[in-house]
Coordinates of C-alpha atoms in Angstrom, one line a residue:
M1 CA -48.2 -1.6 -13.0
H2 CA -46.0 -1.0 -16.0
K3 CA -43.5 -4.0 -17.0
S4 CA -40.9 -1.9 -16.7
E5 CA -41.9 -1.0 -12.9
I6 CA -41.8 -4.2 -12.1
I7 CA -38.6 -5.5 -13.4
E8 CA -37.4 -2.2 -11.3
R9 CA -39.2 -3.6 -8.3
E10 CA -37.8 -7.2 -8.8
F11 CA -34.1 -5.6 -9.0
V12 CA -34.3 -3.5 -5.7
R13 CA -35.6 -6.6 -4.0
L14 CA -33.1 -8.8 -4.9
V15 CA -30.4 -5.9 -4.4
R16 CA -31.5 -4.3 -1.7
G17 CA -29.0 -6.4 1.3
I18 CA -26.6 -5.3 -0.2
I19 CA -26.8 -1.3 -0.8
R20 CA -28.1 -0.6 2.1
S21 CA -25.3 -2.3 3.9
E22 CA -23.3 0.3 5.8
A23 CA -20.0 -0.4 3.8
F24 CA -21.7 -0.2 0.6
Q25 CA -23.3 2.8 1.3
Q26 CA -19.4 4.3 2.0
M27 CA -19.1 4.1 -2.1
K28 CA -21.6 7.0 -2.6
C29 CA -18.4 8.9 -0.8
Y30 CA -16.4 8.2 -3.8
R31 CA -16.0 9.8 -7.0
H32 CA -16.1 7.5 -10.2
H33 CA -15.0 8.6 -13.5
L34 CA -16.0 12.0 -14.5
R35 CA -19.7 12.0 -13.1
G36 CA -21.3 10.3 -10.5
S37 CA -20.0 8.1 -7.3
V38 CA -18.7 4.3 -7.0
Y39 CA -22.0 3.6 -5.7
D40 CA -23.9 4.7 -8.8
H41 CA -21.4 3.0 -11.3
S42 CA -21.6 -0.2 -9.2
V43 CA -25.7 -0.2 -9.2
K44 CA -25.8 0.7 -12.8
V45 CA -23.5 -2.3 -14.0
A46 CA -25.9 -4.6 -11.7
Y47 CA -29.2 -3.3 -13.1
L48 CA -27.3 -3.7 -17.1
C49 CA -26.6 -7.1 -15.8
Y50 CA -30.1 -8.0 -14.5
R51 CA -31.3 -6.8 -17.4
H52 CA -29.4 -8.7 -19.8
Y53 CA -29.9 -11.9 -17.7
K54 CA -33.8 -11.3 -18.1
R55 CA -33.9 -10.1 -21.6
C56 CA -31.9 -13.4 -22.3
R57 CA -33.3 -15.6 -20.4
M58 CA -30.5 -16.5 -19.0
T59 CA -29.7 -19.6 -17.1
G60 CA -27.7 -19.4 -13.7
D61 CA -27.9 -17.7 -10.2
L62 CA -29.1 -14.3 -10.9
M63 CA -28.2 -13.5 -6.9
T64 CA -24.5 -14.4 -8.1
L65 CA -24.7 -12.4 -11.2
L66 CA -26.1 -9.3 -8.5
R67 CA -23.6 -10.1 -6.2
G68 CA -20.4 -9.9 -8.6
A69 CA -21.7 -6.8 -10.4
L70 CA -22.3 -5.1 -7.2
L71 CA -18.6 -5.9 -5.7
H72 CA -16.7 -5.3 -8.7
D73 CA -15.1 -1.8 -8.0
Y74 CA -15.6 -2.6 -3.8
Y75 CA -12.1 -0.9 -3.7
L76 CA -13.3 1.6 -0.7
Y77 CA -10.4 4.4 -0.9
D78 CA -10.7 7.9 -3.3
L79 CA -8.9 7.4 -6.6
H80 CA -8.7 11.4 -6.6
S81 CA -7.0 11.8 -3.6
E82 CA -3.3 10.8 -3.5
R83 CA -3.1 10.8 -7.6
R84 CA 0.4 9.2 -7.3
K85 CA -0.3 6.3 -4.7
H86 CA -3.0 5.0 -7.4
R87 CA -1.6 5.9 -10.0
F88 CA -1.9 2.1 -11.4
H89 CA -5.3 1.9 -9.5
W90 CA -6.7 0.4 -13.0
F91 CA -4.6 -2.5 -13.0
F92 CA -5.0 -2.9 -9.1
H93 CA -8.1 -1.8 -8.2
P94 CA -9.8 -5.8 -8.6
R95 CA -7.3 -7.3 -6.0
Y96 CA -8.5 -4.2 -3.8
A97 CA -12.1 -5.0 -4.4
L98 CA -11.6 -8.6 -4.0
D99 CA -9.6 -8.4 -0.7
N100 CA -12.6 -6.0 0.8
A101 CA -15.7 -7.8 -0.7
R102 CA -14.0 -10.9 0.7
R103 CA -13.5 -9.4 4.6
D104 CA -17.2 -7.6 4.6
Y105 CA -19.5 -10.7 2.5
P106 CA -17.0 -14.0 3.4
S107 CA -19.6 -16.2 1.7
L108 CA -18.5 -14.9 -1.8
N109 CA -18.3 -18.2 -4.2
D110 CA -15.9 -18.4 -7.0
T111 CA -18.6 -17.1 -9.6
E112 CA -18.6 -14.1 -7.8
R113 CA -14.4 -13.8 -6.8
D114 CA -13.7 -14.1 -10.7
M115 CA -16.2 -11.6 -11.8
I116 CA -14.6 -9.2 -9.3
S117 CA -11.1 -10.1 -10.0
R118 CA -11.2 -10.3 -13.6
H119 CA -13.5 -7.3 -14.8
M120 CA -10.8 -5.8 -15.9
F121 CA -9.5 -7.6 -18.8
P122 CA -7.8 -7.0 -20.6
L123 CA -5.6 -4.5 -18.4
T124 CA -5.6 -7.4 -15.9
L125 CA -4.0 -10.3 -18.3
R126 CA -6.3 -12.7 -16.7
P127 CA -9.5 -13.0 -18.2
P128 CA -12.6 -13.9 -16.7
A129 CA -13.4 -17.4 -16.5
T130 CA -17.4 -17.2 -16.2
K131 CA -20.3 -16.3 -18.3
E132 CA -20.9 -14.2 -15.6
G133 CA -17.3 -12.4 -15.2
W134 CA -17.9 -11.4 -18.8
L135 CA -21.4 -9.7 -18.8
V136 CA -19.7 -7.8 -15.5
S137 CA -16.3 -7.0 -17.9
F138 CA -18.4 -5.9 -20.7
Y139 CA -21.6 -3.7 -18.9
D140 CA -18.6 -2.7 -16.9
K141 CA -17.2 -0.9 -19.9
V142 CA -20.5 0.1 -21.2
A143 CA -21.2 2.0 -17.9
A144 CA -17.5 3.4 -17.8
V145 CA -18.6 5.1 -21.3
S146 CA -22.3 6.6 -20.1
D147 CA -20.2 7.6 -17.2
C148 CA -18.1 9.7 -19.1
F149 CA -19.6 10.9 -21.9
K150 CA -23.1 11.2 -20.8
I151 CA -24.4 9.1 -23.7
P152 CA -28.1 9.8 -23.8
R153 CA -30.3 6.8 -24.0
R154 CA -33.9 6.5 -24.8
Q155 CA -34.7 5.2 -21.4
R156 CA -32.4 5.8 -18.6
H157 CA -32.5 3.5 -15.8
R158 CA -33.5 5.5 -12.2
M159 CA -31.6 3.3 -10.0
T160 CA -28.3 5.5 -9.6
K161 CA -29.9 8.7 -8.5
H162 CA -29.3 7.6 -4.5
K163 CA -33.2 6.5 -3.7
K164 CA -34.0 5.2 -0.5
I165 CA -34.0 1.7 -1.1

């Protein structure tokens, strides 16, 4: 088995519980950026964080990092419908995502709450207070650029293709 397959399988095993949940599956219905869904984007951010964690041999709780990354855009509404209602989405959606995540995943820890509520820095004025928060904020922007411009990469991960996980 190739090393990338092992990494991909471990990632799927770690996130399976959240991404199989009915509430998280709803995110497939909401378009995000120019291409893909909120689900695609969130899984991409989590996968980029996972790869960073492994490659840099980070210490800390990997599951905390993955949960915060998966739930950072857990706002559960269609941004593109009723545009007037959501015109300040970029500033306020971290609050909605945190409220929804607290409701559906009541065991969120402080680090996960930090990642969700502060991932839009500098649009939200408070910077992340944790290294995991900075990581999610950074990879959220990397994934957003990739989502909008479809930048070709040497090795695209296949996690965002709505595979049965």
